[in-house]
Amino acid sequence: MAFAVFFFTAWLITAIFFAIPKKLTLIENTFIFMLILVISINWSWIIYEGFKFIKITKEPMNYTGFLFFRSVTIPMLLVLQLNLIHRSKMFGSTAVITVLSVATLLLLDGLSIFFGITTYQKWNIFYDFLYFTGLHIVTYFFLWLFRKISYRGVDYS
Amino acid sequence: MILWEAFDKNEIFILILNILAYGVFFLLPKKFTRDIIILLLVWGFTIGVFFDFTIGGGLIDFYLLNDSNKYGLNDVCYYLAFAPFGYFFVYFYEVFHINRATFIWYVTVWALIGIGLHWIFILIDIVNPKNGYQLLYSFPVFLTTQTMTVLYYQLIKSKHKVFKNTEQPN
């Protein structure tokens, strides 16, 4: 059940990404995806395996569900929300999209606990809220930085 | 997170590898636009991190990296060495004007180079296989990632200006 749910969410977010008109270039989308993938992998390794703040399941299929969440859902959702934000540059819609994106990640976190994929040891949902919010800020910053370095002297808009 | 368990042959080799790889990277003429260069470096780095943390650790845990299970600075340096190799792979793809026919040879040779490096990594204890992992299992990993790289690069090339000068995509 848990594997199917997490595979479905990973697929759904990827499918939505393919369906929407992209506001970032293919290069920018790939760059952000890879950057968030690296952060997500490192973060989960340090928090889960290093400090053992969160315990991960040893059940193979549920563990695979966790891998889909860590390596597909999180980076893909960050890329998706970035494209949605750039469709409408109004502050209100940016705030709403960001809140919805963080809420989706927290909801998936809740599902992960519900299915027994993860168990908080010395951790709580507020820390995850801070992490996901920070991840969104990092995403906006690195897209800005990437554009600044790549297209120096070029108006890309 | 630690710096390293013991600073010995594997740490020295990783340092030399990084110096050589980044040295060659900076010496090679800059052929690509800045965004493509960044993308190729991040691409190489990400593939290394992704495979190592997916099959090299966690529940599957096919190998121990360096001297300790703890995540160390030497591990990060090991992954950093992957970045220029991602760049070299595409750089020489263009230098040798690889096409649909020569692509087979190109990927096979790079996969063999990858296996050779992996063999050295095992010899000097950078990679310590376990749980039945064998060196040749990395061959399909190299073939897959390098084929993906070529396909992705061709897609990028069809949509974006990749060369710094006026060189046109095929």
XYZ file of C-alpha atoms in Angstrom:
327
model
C 0.000 0.000 0.000
C 2.681 2.536 1.051
C 4.822 1.776 -2.009
C 1.845 2.197 -4.352
C 0.869 5.512 -2.718
C 4.378 6.958 -2.867
C 4.970 5.691 -6.392
C 1.647 7.244 -7.446
C 2.486 10.636 -5.895
C 5.917 10.627 -7.579
C 4.311 9.746 -10.911
C 1.467 12.253 -10.487
C 3.742 15.205 -9.740
C 6.013 14.255 -12.657
C 2.976 13.905 -14.964
C 1.623 17.325 -13.867
C 5.031 18.806 -14.586
C 4.988 17.378 -18.104
C 1.424 18.602 -18.649
C 1.901 22.256 -17.696
C 3.507 24.872 -19.945
C 7.063 25.305 -18.688
C 8.240 28.767 -17.729
C 11.799 27.700 -17.023
C 14.064 26.405 -19.782
C 14.950 22.714 -20.002
C 18.432 23.553 -18.690
C 17.054 25.512 -15.705
C 14.525 22.796 -14.864
C 17.234 20.123 -14.982
C 19.653 22.203 -12.931
C 17.071 22.831 -10.180
C 15.962 19.190 -10.198
C 19.527 17.932 -9.761
C 20.384 20.508 -7.126
C 17.348 19.640 -5.001
C 17.977 15.922 -5.572
C 21.513 16.283 -4.170
C 20.286 18.339 -1.186
C 17.413 15.929 -0.510
C 19.697 12.862 -0.620
C 22.344 14.480 1.596
C 19.804 15.851 4.048
C 18.034 12.518 4.473
C 21.366 10.721 4.827
C 22.646 13.072 7.515
C 19.359 13.343 9.454
C 18.220 9.707 9.063
C 21.414 7.634 8.846
C 23.976 9.960 10.430
C 22.229 11.491 13.445
C 19.417 8.908 13.472
C 16.872 11.622 14.286
C 14.382 9.693 12.174
C 14.187 5.916 11.784
C 13.519 4.468 8.313
C 11.716 1.214 7.634
C 13.739 -1.919 6.847
C 10.854 -3.342 4.798
C 12.128 -3.342 1.154
C 8.985 -2.148 -0.686
C 8.241 0.628 1.805
C 11.910 1.632 1.689
C 11.588 1.891 -2.101
C 8.577 4.152 -1.520
C 10.818 6.337 0.653
C 13.434 6.448 -2.149
C 10.764 7.664 -4.580
C 9.742 10.399 -2.129
C 13.346 11.481 -1.516
C 14.652 11.266 -5.068
C 11.648 11.996 -7.293
C 8.751 13.640 -5.439
C 10.695 16.286 -3.496
C 12.873 17.606 -6.371
C 10.041 17.322 -8.908
C 7.604 19.227 -6.686
C 10.165 22.002 -6.182
C 10.659 22.272 -9.954
C 6.883 22.195 -10.528
C 6.142 24.993 -8.054
C 8.931 27.116 -9.533
C 7.334 26.846 -12.981
C 3.893 27.637 -11.562
C 5.247 30.685 -9.738
C 6.854 32.020 -12.909
C 3.539 31.763 -14.768
C 2.112 34.472 -12.561
C 4.611 36.826 -11.053
C 2.155 38.291 -8.494
C 3.257 38.022 -4.873
C -0.121 36.609 -3.757
C -0.006 33.642 -6.117
C 3.675 33.035 -5.292
C 2.773 32.839 -1.599
C -0.210 30.535 -2.229
C 1.828 28.175 -4.474
C 4.681 28.054 -1.950
C 2.312 27.324 0.947
C 0.572 24.590 -1.083
C 3.909 23.072 -2.049
C 5.177 22.995 1.560
C 1.788 21.650 2.715
C 1.964 18.832 0.123
C 5.402 17.809 1.378
C 4.197 17.870 4.991
C 1.143 15.815 4.039
C 3.414 13.227 2.414
C 5.551 13.286 5.544
C 2.404 12.531 7.559
C 1.575 9.648 5.211
C 5.125 8.358 5.597
C 4.641 8.234 9.379
C 1.155 6.753 9.014
C 2.465 3.891 6.852
C 5.419 3.295 9.163
C 8.009 4.248 6.535
C 9.523 6.765 8.934
C 9.387 7.101 12.709
C 10.418 10.314 14.432
C 13.006 9.703 17.187
C 14.390 13.131 18.054
C 12.445 15.045 15.444
C 9.058 16.627 14.860
C 6.934 17.924 12.009
C 7.905 21.543 12.745
C 11.548 20.766 11.880
C 10.342 19.305 8.602
C 8.297 22.451 8.027
C 11.461 24.530 8.517
C 13.441 22.229 6.204
C 10.873 22.308 3.407
C 10.484 26.087 3.688
C 14.269 26.461 3.593
C 14.383 24.171 0.562
C 11.978 26.487 -1.274
C 14.103 29.538 -0.431
C 17.253 27.697 -1.588
C 15.465 26.828 -4.852
C 14.523 30.457 -5.582
C 18.027 31.614 -4.697
C 19.819 29.055 -6.868
C 17.593 29.738 -9.876
C 18.420 33.431 -9.487
C 22.126 32.627 -9.097
C 22.142 30.226 -12.060
C 20.554 32.862 -14.280
C 22.915 35.530 -13.026
C 26.014 33.421 -13.739
C 24.770 31.885 -16.992
C 23.254 34.853 -18.745
C 25.419 37.641 -17.403
C 24.692 40.641 -19.598
C 21.742 38.912 -21.265
C 18.120 39.798 -20.572
C 16.502 36.352 -20.385
C 12.967 37.495 -19.582
C 29.703 13.987 9.658
C 33.453 13.492 9.908
C 36.449 14.732 7.890
C 37.858 11.210 7.394
C 38.494 8.084 9.474
C 42.247 7.994 8.710
C 44.104 10.128 6.188
C 45.853 7.506 4.069
C 46.050 6.157 0.510
C 42.391 6.537 -0.436
C 42.220 10.178 0.730
C 45.505 10.966 -1.098
C 44.241 9.316 -4.300
C 40.945 11.242 -4.146
C 42.865 14.508 -3.717
C 45.178 13.732 -6.656
C 42.197 12.693 -8.794
C 40.428 15.980 -8.011
C 43.538 18.073 -8.735
C 44.086 16.271 -12.057
C 40.427 16.344 -13.110
C 39.850 20.015 -12.247
C 43.284 20.903 -13.677
C 42.320 19.373 -17.044
C 38.878 20.994 -16.812
C 40.374 24.476 -16.414
C 43.038 23.880 -19.084
C 40.671 22.667 -21.797
C 39.443 25.412 -24.125
C 35.988 26.556 -23.104
C 33.787 25.204 -25.855
C 30.371 25.518 -24.270
C 28.200 28.347 -22.980
C 28.340 28.993 -19.232
C 24.943 27.432 -18.456
C 25.911 24.214 -20.296
C 29.210 23.995 -18.402
C 27.415 24.367 -15.042
C 24.780 21.865 -16.120
C 27.344 19.236 -17.170
C 29.316 19.606 -13.934
C 26.171 19.311 -11.805
C 25.013 16.388 -13.977
C 28.188 14.383 -13.289
C 28.128 15.185 -9.581
C 24.426 14.312 -9.210
C 24.714 10.952 -10.988
C 27.559 9.984 -8.634
C 25.634 11.015 -5.532
C 22.383 9.459 -6.755
C 23.820 6.001 -7.477
C 26.035 5.854 -4.420
C 23.282 6.805 -2.005
C 20.720 4.580 -3.710
C 22.593 1.296 -4.262
C 25.753 1.985 -2.244
C 24.005 2.725 1.037
C 20.717 2.450 2.891
C 18.900 -0.869 2.706
C 20.681 -2.139 -0.427
C 24.176 -1.123 0.751
C 26.333 -2.668 -1.983
C 29.525 -0.960 -0.896
C 31.275 0.964 1.824
C 32.818 4.230 0.658
C 36.273 4.993 2.073
C 37.111 3.751 5.574
C 33.905 4.400 7.437
C 30.130 4.163 7.319
C 30.091 7.750 8.560
C 29.595 10.419 5.929
C 32.894 12.261 5.579
C 34.504 15.168 3.783
C 36.554 12.622 1.805
C 33.252 11.145 0.522
C 32.161 14.619 -0.657
C 35.557 15.057 -2.399
C 35.036 11.681 -4.092
C 31.691 12.869 -5.492
C 33.230 16.199 -6.528
C 35.583 14.259 -8.829
C 32.538 13.020 -10.766
C 31.635 16.565 -11.846
C 34.480 17.173 -14.355
C 34.069 13.645 -15.734
C 30.457 14.474 -16.624
C 31.867 17.476 -18.483
C 34.691 15.516 -20.184
C 32.239 12.910 -21.427
C 30.262 15.512 -23.397
C 33.326 17.612 -24.262
C 35.079 14.749 -26.054
C 31.754 13.658 -27.551
C 31.921 16.944 -29.443
C 35.695 16.934 -30.008
C 35.516 13.511 -31.713
C 32.294 14.417 -33.584
C 30.517 11.329 -32.276
C 27.521 10.274 -34.384
C 24.861 7.542 -34.251
C 27.344 4.858 -35.362
C 30.384 5.875 -33.317
C 28.190 6.509 -30.257
C 28.216 2.738 -29.515
C 32.028 2.691 -29.384
C 32.218 5.945 -27.499
C 29.911 4.817 -24.683
C 31.513 1.357 -24.515
C 35.017 2.832 -24.200
C 33.894 5.296 -21.497
C 32.112 2.483 -19.632
C 35.370 0.483 -19.744
C 37.300 3.520 -18.474
C 34.707 3.749 -15.683
C 35.231 0.076 -14.834
C 39.006 0.619 -14.840
C 38.709 3.540 -12.424
C 36.289 1.573 -10.265
C 38.810 -1.294 -10.157
C 41.482 1.137 -8.921
C 38.993 2.537 -6.360
C 38.461 -1.002 -5.045
C 42.233 -1.700 -4.982
C 42.964 1.331 -2.835
C 39.916 0.962 -0.584
C 37.900 3.938 -1.801
C 35.100 1.539 -2.719
C 34.716 -1.597 -0.597
C 32.123 -3.914 -2.172
C 29.831 -5.970 0.083
C 26.542 -7.881 0.036
C 27.603 -9.728 -3.128
C 28.400 -6.671 -5.234
C 30.878 -7.307 -8.046
C 32.902 -4.832 -10.069
C 31.200 -5.794 -13.329
C 27.790 -4.785 -11.918
C 28.963 -1.204 -12.409
C 29.215 -1.811 -16.163
C 25.441 -1.639 -16.793
C 25.286 1.413 -14.502
C 27.907 3.190 -16.651
C 26.245 2.105 -19.900
C 22.851 3.369 -18.691
C 24.017 6.692 -17.272
C 26.237 7.464 -20.264
C 23.518 6.589 -22.782
C 21.122 8.800 -20.802
C 23.721 11.584 -20.882
C 24.032 11.380 -24.672
C 20.241 11.344 -25.171
C 19.764 14.244 -22.776
C 22.609 16.229 -24.321
C 21.168 15.733 -27.829
C 17.815 17.000 -26.522
C 19.451 20.076 -25.010
C 21.422 20.660 -28.203
C 18.252 20.570 -30.282
C 16.637 23.270 -28.136
C 19.457 25.523 -26.925
C 22.635 27.174 -28.051
C 25.304 25.005 -26.433
C 28.500 26.361 -27.996
C 30.178 29.556 -26.919
C 31.099 30.597 -30.435
C 28.936 30.454 -33.565
C 29.344 26.687 -33.994
C 25.907 25.323 -34.870
C 24.334 22.147 -33.499
C 24.088 19.212 -35.944
